[in-house]
Short mmCIF file of C-alpha atoms in Angstrom, two decimals:
data_model
loop_
_atom_site.label_atom_id
_atom_site.label_comp_id
_atom_site.label_asym_id
_atom_site.label_seq_id
_atom_site.Cartn_x
_atom_site.Cartn_y
_atom_site.Cartn_z
CA MET A 868 138.29 138.71 108.78
CA ASN A 869 136.39 141.94 107.12
CA ARG A 870 133.27 142.95 108.04
CA PRO A 871 130.66 141.06 105.77
CA VAL A 872 132.12 137.81 106.65
CA LYS A 873 131.74 138.11 110.47
CA PHE A 874 128.04 139.40 109.88
CA ILE A 875 127.30 136.44 107.55
CA ALA A 876 129.43 133.98 110.05
CA ALA A 877 127.02 135.17 113.01
CA LEU A 878 124.12 135.07 110.74
CA CYS A 879 125.10 131.18 110.61
CA LEU A 880 125.38 130.72 114.03
CA VAL A 881 121.94 131.92 114.97
CA SER A 882 120.40 130.37 112.24
CA SER A 883 122.08 127.10 113.47
CA CYS A 884 120.89 127.77 116.67
CA LEU A 885 117.10 128.34 115.27
CA CYS A 886 117.32 125.49 113.28
CA PHE A 887 118.08 122.97 116.33
CA CYS A 888 116.66 124.82 119.87
CA GLY A 889 113.21 123.50 117.98
CA CYS A 890 114.42 120.17 118.76
CA GLU A 891 113.45 118.38 122.14
CA SER A 892 114.98 115.70 123.34
CA SER A 893 114.90 112.75 121.57
CA ARG A 894 113.65 110.44 123.88
CA SER A 895 110.38 112.66 123.91
CA GLN A 896 110.07 110.60 120.38
CA VAL A 897 109.22 107.10 122.18
CA LEU A 898 105.40 108.56 123.29
CA ALA A 899 105.16 111.13 121.13
CA ALA A 900 102.03 111.08 118.69
CA ASP A 901 101.06 114.42 116.45
CA GLU A 902 97.42 113.43 116.46
CA SER A 903 95.20 112.47 119.47
CA GLN A 904 94.64 108.90 119.47
CA VAL A 905 91.30 108.75 118.46
CA LYS A 906 91.63 111.01 115.50
CA LEU A 907 94.78 108.32 115.11
CA ARG A 908 92.63 105.53 115.50
CA SER A 909 89.68 106.59 113.31
CA MET A 910 92.60 107.47 109.98
CA GLN A 911 94.19 104.48 110.65
CA SER A 912 90.97 101.81 111.57
CA ARG A 913 88.54 100.30 109.00
CA VAL A 914 85.68 97.54 109.96
CA PHE A 915 84.94 94.83 107.65
CA ASP A 916 81.84 92.52 107.13
CA THR A 917 83.53 89.06 107.67
CA LYS A 918 84.52 87.04 110.45
CA ASP A 919 87.36 85.28 108.87
CA LYS A 920 90.64 86.48 110.51
CA ILE A 921 92.81 84.25 108.78
CA LYS A 922 91.73 85.50 105.34
CA THR A 923 91.67 89.46 106.15
CA LEU A 924 95.20 88.61 107.53
CA ARG A 925 95.86 86.95 104.36
CA THR A 926 94.26 89.72 102.39
CA ALA A 927 96.48 92.43 103.68
CA MET A 928 99.84 90.34 102.87
CA ALA A 929 98.31 89.84 99.25
CA THR A 930 97.09 93.81 99.46
CA LEU A 931 101.19 95.01 101.04
CA GLN A 932 102.51 92.82 98.26
CA ASP A 933 100.64 94.58 95.63
CA LEU A 934 101.60 97.76 97.20
CA GLY A 935 105.52 96.70 96.67
CA PHE A 936 105.94 95.72 100.72
CA VAL A 937 107.97 93.08 101.42
CA ILE A 938 105.88 91.34 104.62
CA ASP A 939 108.61 91.34 107.48
CA LYS A 940 106.37 89.01 110.01
CA ALA A 941 103.13 88.13 111.02
CA ASP A 942 100.85 86.06 113.80
CA ASP A 943 97.84 84.63 113.09
CA VAL A 944 97.00 84.97 116.90
CA LEU A 945 97.97 87.95 117.36
CA GLY A 946 96.51 89.21 114.23
CA SER A 947 99.53 91.23 113.25
CA VAL A 948 101.73 91.92 109.60
CA SER A 949 104.44 93.65 109.28
CA ALA A 950 106.07 95.35 106.33
CA THR A 951 108.45 96.83 104.88
CA LYS A 952 108.67 99.28 101.68
CA LEU A 953 111.87 100.56 100.06
CA ASP A 954 111.98 102.56 96.98
CA ARG A 955 114.66 105.13 97.70
CA TYR A 956 112.33 105.59 100.81
CA ALA A 957 111.26 103.21 103.44
CA VAL A 958 108.14 102.76 104.59
CA ARG A 959 107.27 100.17 107.49
CA ILE A 960 103.55 99.37 108.05
CA THR A 961 102.22 96.94 110.62
CA VAL A 962 98.61 95.99 109.88
CA ASN A 963 96.75 94.51 113.08
CA VAL A 964 93.12 92.49 112.65
CA ARG A 965 90.78 91.25 115.37
CA PRO A 966 87.02 90.89 115.58
CA HIS A 967 84.94 93.70 116.20
CA GLY A 968 81.60 92.82 117.41
CA GLU A 969 79.91 89.42 116.34
CA THR A 970 80.07 89.67 112.36
CA GLN A 971 83.56 91.50 111.56
CA MET A 972 86.39 92.63 111.37
CA LEU A 973 88.70 95.90 112.75
CA VAL A 974 91.73 96.38 110.78
CA ARG A 975 94.40 99.29 111.75
CA ALA A 976 96.94 100.14 110.00
CA ASN A 977 100.21 102.19 111.18
CA ALA A 978 103.17 103.37 109.50
CA GLN A 979 106.20 105.54 109.31
CA TYR A 980 107.83 106.96 106.43
CA ASN A 981 111.48 106.86 107.21
CA LEU A 982 112.21 108.59 110.24
CA LYS A 983 108.68 109.95 110.71
CA ALA A 984 104.77 108.72 111.51
CA ILE A 985 102.82 108.85 109.39
CA GLU A 986 99.53 110.75 110.56
CA ASP A 987 98.06 112.35 107.68
CA PRO A 988 94.56 110.46 106.85
CA GLU A 989 95.18 110.43 102.79
CA PRO A 990 97.81 107.36 102.92
CA TYR A 991 95.73 105.47 105.07
CA GLN A 992 92.38 105.92 102.87
CA GLN A 993 94.65 104.87 99.77
CA PHE A 994 95.68 101.71 101.84
CA PHE A 995 91.82 100.43 102.81
CA THR A 996 91.08 101.39 98.70
CA ALA A 997 93.46 99.16 97.55
CA PHE A 998 92.33 97.04 100.46
CA GLU A 999 88.84 97.06 100.21
CA LYS A 1000 89.80 95.64 96.19
CA ALA A 1001 91.46 92.52 97.24
CA ILE A 1002 89.09 91.26 99.66
CA PHE A 1003 86.80 91.54 97.03
CA LEU A 1004 88.80 89.93 94.86
CA THR A 1005 89.58 87.37 97.39
CA ALA A 1006 85.89 86.91 98.42
CA HIS A 1007 84.99 86.12 95.15
CA ASN A 1008 88.32 84.35 94.70
CA ILE A 1009 89.16 85.86 90.86
CA GLU A 1010 93.01 86.21 89.46
CA MET B 1141 133.75 137.76 98.43
CA LYS B 1142 134.97 133.87 98.50
CA LYS B 1143 135.07 133.75 101.92
CA VAL B 1144 131.04 135.30 101.73
CA ARG B 1145 130.67 132.92 99.09
CA TYR B 1146 132.06 130.28 101.83
CA SER B 1147 129.65 131.75 104.61
CA CYS B 1148 126.78 132.05 102.54
CA PHE B 1149 127.40 128.57 102.22
CA PHE B 1150 127.25 127.73 105.44
CA LEU B 1151 124.05 130.12 106.14
CA LEU B 1152 121.65 128.21 104.04
CA MET B 1153 123.22 124.35 104.82
CA PRO B 1154 120.70 124.33 108.23
CA LEU B 1155 117.90 125.67 106.16
CA ALA B 1156 118.31 123.43 103.34
CA LEU B 1157 118.83 120.62 106.24
CA VAL B 1158 115.15 121.37 107.63
CA ILE B 1159 113.64 121.65 104.61
CA GLU B 1160 115.17 118.33 103.56
CA GLY B 1161 113.44 116.67 106.85
CA CYS B 1162 110.04 117.72 105.71
CA GLY B 1163 109.49 115.74 102.43
CA GLY B 1164 106.31 113.99 102.89
CA ILE B 1165 105.46 110.49 101.96
CA PRO B 1166 104.94 110.17 98.33
CA LYS B 1167 101.51 110.42 96.59
CA ASP B 1168 101.70 106.80 95.57
CA ALA B 1169 103.75 104.81 98.23
CA LEU B 1170 100.20 103.45 99.26
CA SER B 1171 97.87 102.99 96.42
CA MET B 1172 97.83 100.95 93.58
CA ASN B 1173 99.57 101.83 90.21
CA LYS B 1174 99.75 100.89 86.51
CA ALA B 1175 103.11 98.59 87.46
CA THR B 1176 100.88 96.65 89.90
CA LEU B 1177 99.00 94.33 87.39
CA GLU B 1178 102.99 93.45 86.03
CA ASP B 1179 104.68 93.48 89.49
CA ARG B 1180 102.05 90.56 90.71
CA GLN B 1181 102.49 88.80 87.41
CA LEU B 1182 105.96 88.63 87.52
CA GLN B 1183 105.82 87.57 91.06
CA THR B 1184 103.41 85.23 91.27
CA ARG B 1185 103.48 81.46 89.68
CA VAL B 1186 100.47 79.08 90.21
CA PHE B 1187 101.10 75.23 91.21
CA ASP B 1188 98.65 72.62 90.73
CA THR B 1189 98.21 71.09 94.75
CA SER B 1190 96.57 72.01 97.14
CA ASP B 1191 98.92 71.07 99.23
CA GLU B 1192 100.25 74.65 100.78
CA GLY B 1193 101.83 73.07 103.63
CA LYS B 1194 104.42 70.66 101.09
CA ILE B 1195 105.05 74.26 98.42
CA LEU B 1196 106.22 76.11 101.59
CA SER B 1197 108.79 73.18 102.27
CA ALA B 1198 109.88 73.06 98.94
CA SER B 1199 109.96 77.07 99.23
CA ALA B 1200 112.30 77.31 102.40
CA SER B 1201 114.47 74.52 100.91
CA LEU B 1202 115.22 76.44 97.88
CA LEU B 1203 115.69 79.78 99.54
CA GLN B 1204 118.58 77.76 101.85
CA ASP B 1205 119.58 76.17 98.46
CA LEU B 1206 119.70 80.01 97.36
CA GLY B 1207 122.21 80.94 101.01
CA PHE B 1208 119.02 82.42 102.36
CA ASN B 1209 118.84 82.17 106.47
CA LEU B 1210 115.48 82.18 107.30
CA ASP B 1211 114.28 85.14 109.83
CA GLU B 1212 110.04 84.23 110.10
CA SER B 1213 107.82 82.04 109.62
CA GLU B 1214 104.11 81.61 109.72
CA THR B 1215 102.78 78.73 107.95
CA ASP B 1216 99.16 78.92 108.92
CA LEU B 1217 99.51 82.54 107.17
CA GLY B 1218 101.59 80.44 104.25
CA LEU B 1219 104.61 82.78 105.02
CA LEU B 1220 108.37 82.57 104.56
CA VAL B 1221 110.80 86.04 105.66
CA SER B 1222 114.44 85.44 104.89
CA SER B 1223 117.35 86.91 104.36
CA LYS B 1224 121.38 87.05 103.34
CA ASP B 1225 123.87 89.40 103.77
CA ARG B 1226 126.67 89.74 100.58
CA ASP B 1227 129.44 91.81 99.50
CA ALA B 1228 128.18 93.81 97.26
CA MET B 1229 131.01 96.21 95.84
CA GLU B 1230 131.17 96.56 92.11
CA ALA B 1231 134.27 96.65 90.11
CA GLY B 1232 133.48 100.12 88.14
CA GLN B 1233 132.14 101.89 90.89
CA VAL B 1234 135.67 101.26 93.34
CA ILE B 1235 137.85 102.17 90.20
CA GLY B 1236 135.76 105.45 89.41
CA ALA B 1237 135.97 106.12 93.38
CA ILE B 1238 140.04 105.62 92.47
CA ALA B 1239 139.64 108.00 89.46
CA TRP B 1240 138.39 110.30 91.69
CA THR B 1241 140.33 109.88 94.42
CA VAL B 1242 143.80 110.37 92.12
CA MET B 1243 142.37 113.55 90.13
CA PHE B 1244 140.97 115.42 92.79
CA GLY B 1245 142.69 113.95 95.86
CA ILE B 1246 139.65 113.73 98.42
CA ALA B 1247 139.58 110.21 99.13
CA GLY B 1248 136.45 111.10 101.70
CA ASP B 1249 134.25 111.97 99.01
CA ALA B 1250 134.68 109.14 96.65
CA ARG B 1251 131.99 106.49 97.79
CA TYR B 1252 131.37 102.70 96.60
CA ASP B 1253 128.87 100.48 97.43
CA CYS B 1254 130.59 97.47 100.38
CA ARG B 1255 127.49 95.37 101.83
CA GLN B 1256 124.44 94.60 100.95
CA LYS B 1257 120.98 92.66 102.65
CA ILE B 1258 118.79 90.96 100.42
CA ARG B 1259 115.79 90.17 102.15
CA ALA B 1260 112.90 88.07 100.10
CA SER B 1261 109.51 87.18 101.30
CA ILE B 1262 107.58 84.13 100.42
CA VAL B 1263 103.23 84.58 100.53
CA THR B 1264 101.38 81.53 99.50
CA SER B 1265 97.83 81.63 99.03
CA HIS B 1266 94.98 79.10 97.61
CA ALA B 1267 93.82 79.69 94.06
CA GLY B 1268 91.46 78.45 91.65
CA GLU B 1269 87.77 78.48 91.77
CA ASN B 1270 87.98 76.09 94.89
CA GLY B 1271 91.54 76.85 95.85
CA GLU B 1272 92.73 73.65 94.10
CA ARG B 1273 95.62 75.39 93.47
CA ILE B 1274 99.05 77.00 95.61
CA ALA B 1275 99.71 80.68 94.35
CA VAL B 1276 103.18 81.50 95.56
CA ARG B 1277 104.42 85.42 95.44
CA VAL B 1278 108.12 85.95 96.01
CA THR B 1279 109.51 89.68 96.78
CA PHE B 1280 112.83 90.57 96.72
CA GLN B 1281 114.40 94.15 98.20
CA ARG B 1282 117.83 95.11 99.47
CA ILE B 1283 119.72 97.74 101.59
CA VAL B 1284 123.25 98.54 100.52
CA TRP B 1285 126.05 99.89 102.59
CA ASP B 1286 128.62 102.27 101.12
CA GLN B 1287 132.29 101.84 102.38
CA LYS B 1288 131.44 104.24 105.28
CA ASN B 1289 128.84 102.50 106.38
CA GLN B 1290 125.99 104.91 105.12
CA ILE B 1291 123.52 103.26 103.09
CA SER B 1292 123.81 104.22 99.59
CA LYS B 1293 120.41 102.24 98.40
CA LEU B 1294 116.77 101.12 99.39
CA GLU B 1295 115.06 99.34 96.76
CA LYS B 1296 112.93 96.86 95.39
CA LEU B 1297 114.33 94.37 92.97
CA ASN B 1298 112.36 93.61 90.39
CA ASP B 1299 114.34 92.29 87.11
CA PRO B 1300 112.16 89.70 85.44
CA LYS B 1301 115.12 87.20 84.78
CA MET B 1302 115.39 87.28 88.65
CA TYR B 1303 111.73 85.95 89.11
CA GLN B 1304 111.99 83.69 86.15
CA ASP B 1305 115.54 82.12 87.74
CA PHE B 1306 113.35 82.15 90.96
CA PHE B 1307 110.40 80.26 89.90
CA GLU B 1308 112.06 77.64 87.79
CA LYS B 1309 114.41 76.93 91.12
CA LEU B 1310 110.87 76.38 92.99
CA SER B 1311 109.70 74.58 90.05
CA LYS B 1312 112.81 71.99 90.99
CA ALA B 1313 112.57 72.52 94.52
CA VAL B 1314 108.44 71.00 94.26
CA PHE B 1315 109.45 67.93 92.47
CA LEU B 1316 112.59 67.13 94.70
CA GLU B 1317 110.64 67.65 97.82
CA ALA B 1318 107.97 65.29 96.39
CA HIS B 1319 109.88 62.41 95.50
CA GLY B 1320 111.88 63.22 99.29
CA ILE B 1321 115.14 64.22 98.16
#
């Protein structure tokens, strides 16, 4: 093996080590979250002026279908809906609806994109923008 | 020189892997777009009945007619989730893989689709001014694996003909349900 090849092979090994030494044990992913709990909750949650849990859940399902998701599961007692979107990538989302005070419902969405949690506020903002429109449509029963 | 190029490839490969892992969520993944309304129309039909249970029951029967197994149902929310596992081999792909192997002799690189999981999810809702009609929206998607058990396709199924056929069959199923067949 001549010198440049040896040098490049060594560089290759070093770069591989650098790439992989950053990876912790994959078990640490179980309780991993990049953002603080408070920050996450605030970006993932919105409150709506309605007492109707079923209507809110049905609106969440309609919104998810509009966004190209296929609904996987729903539970009206827990107030949760899970859905998956496949479009060369996979996005999995869970929307939870629960009462917030006497007159409001709190809607929280959390999602993952392929193998990574979505912890950027922008996609959640987009989801709630779509949800707001849908809940308006449902309230006024317009198709 | 050839060896140097070969080494460069291995030098850049880990970097490429790291960069690939950094790809973020596409901008329009959680927002409505031009196709939203079109998709909604394609995937929805309204039935002149206010009996949501009857429509759900007819839908479940139709899914069974089509070979789907029910994975989940929540009648209070008007939801049915089903799936089926099927063969995904396509003659063209297999012939292509064989031709590739014959030409280059690298059997490992010639991939073809082998099996697929098709998922169908039906959501019903009250429609019309007083909720006197029932809207049914169905969505399909599939995951395809190649012969190496690697995922080769993750996609929604949006062929208009498929939805037309589905709703034609659903109309029949609603009729059969009404007549207790």
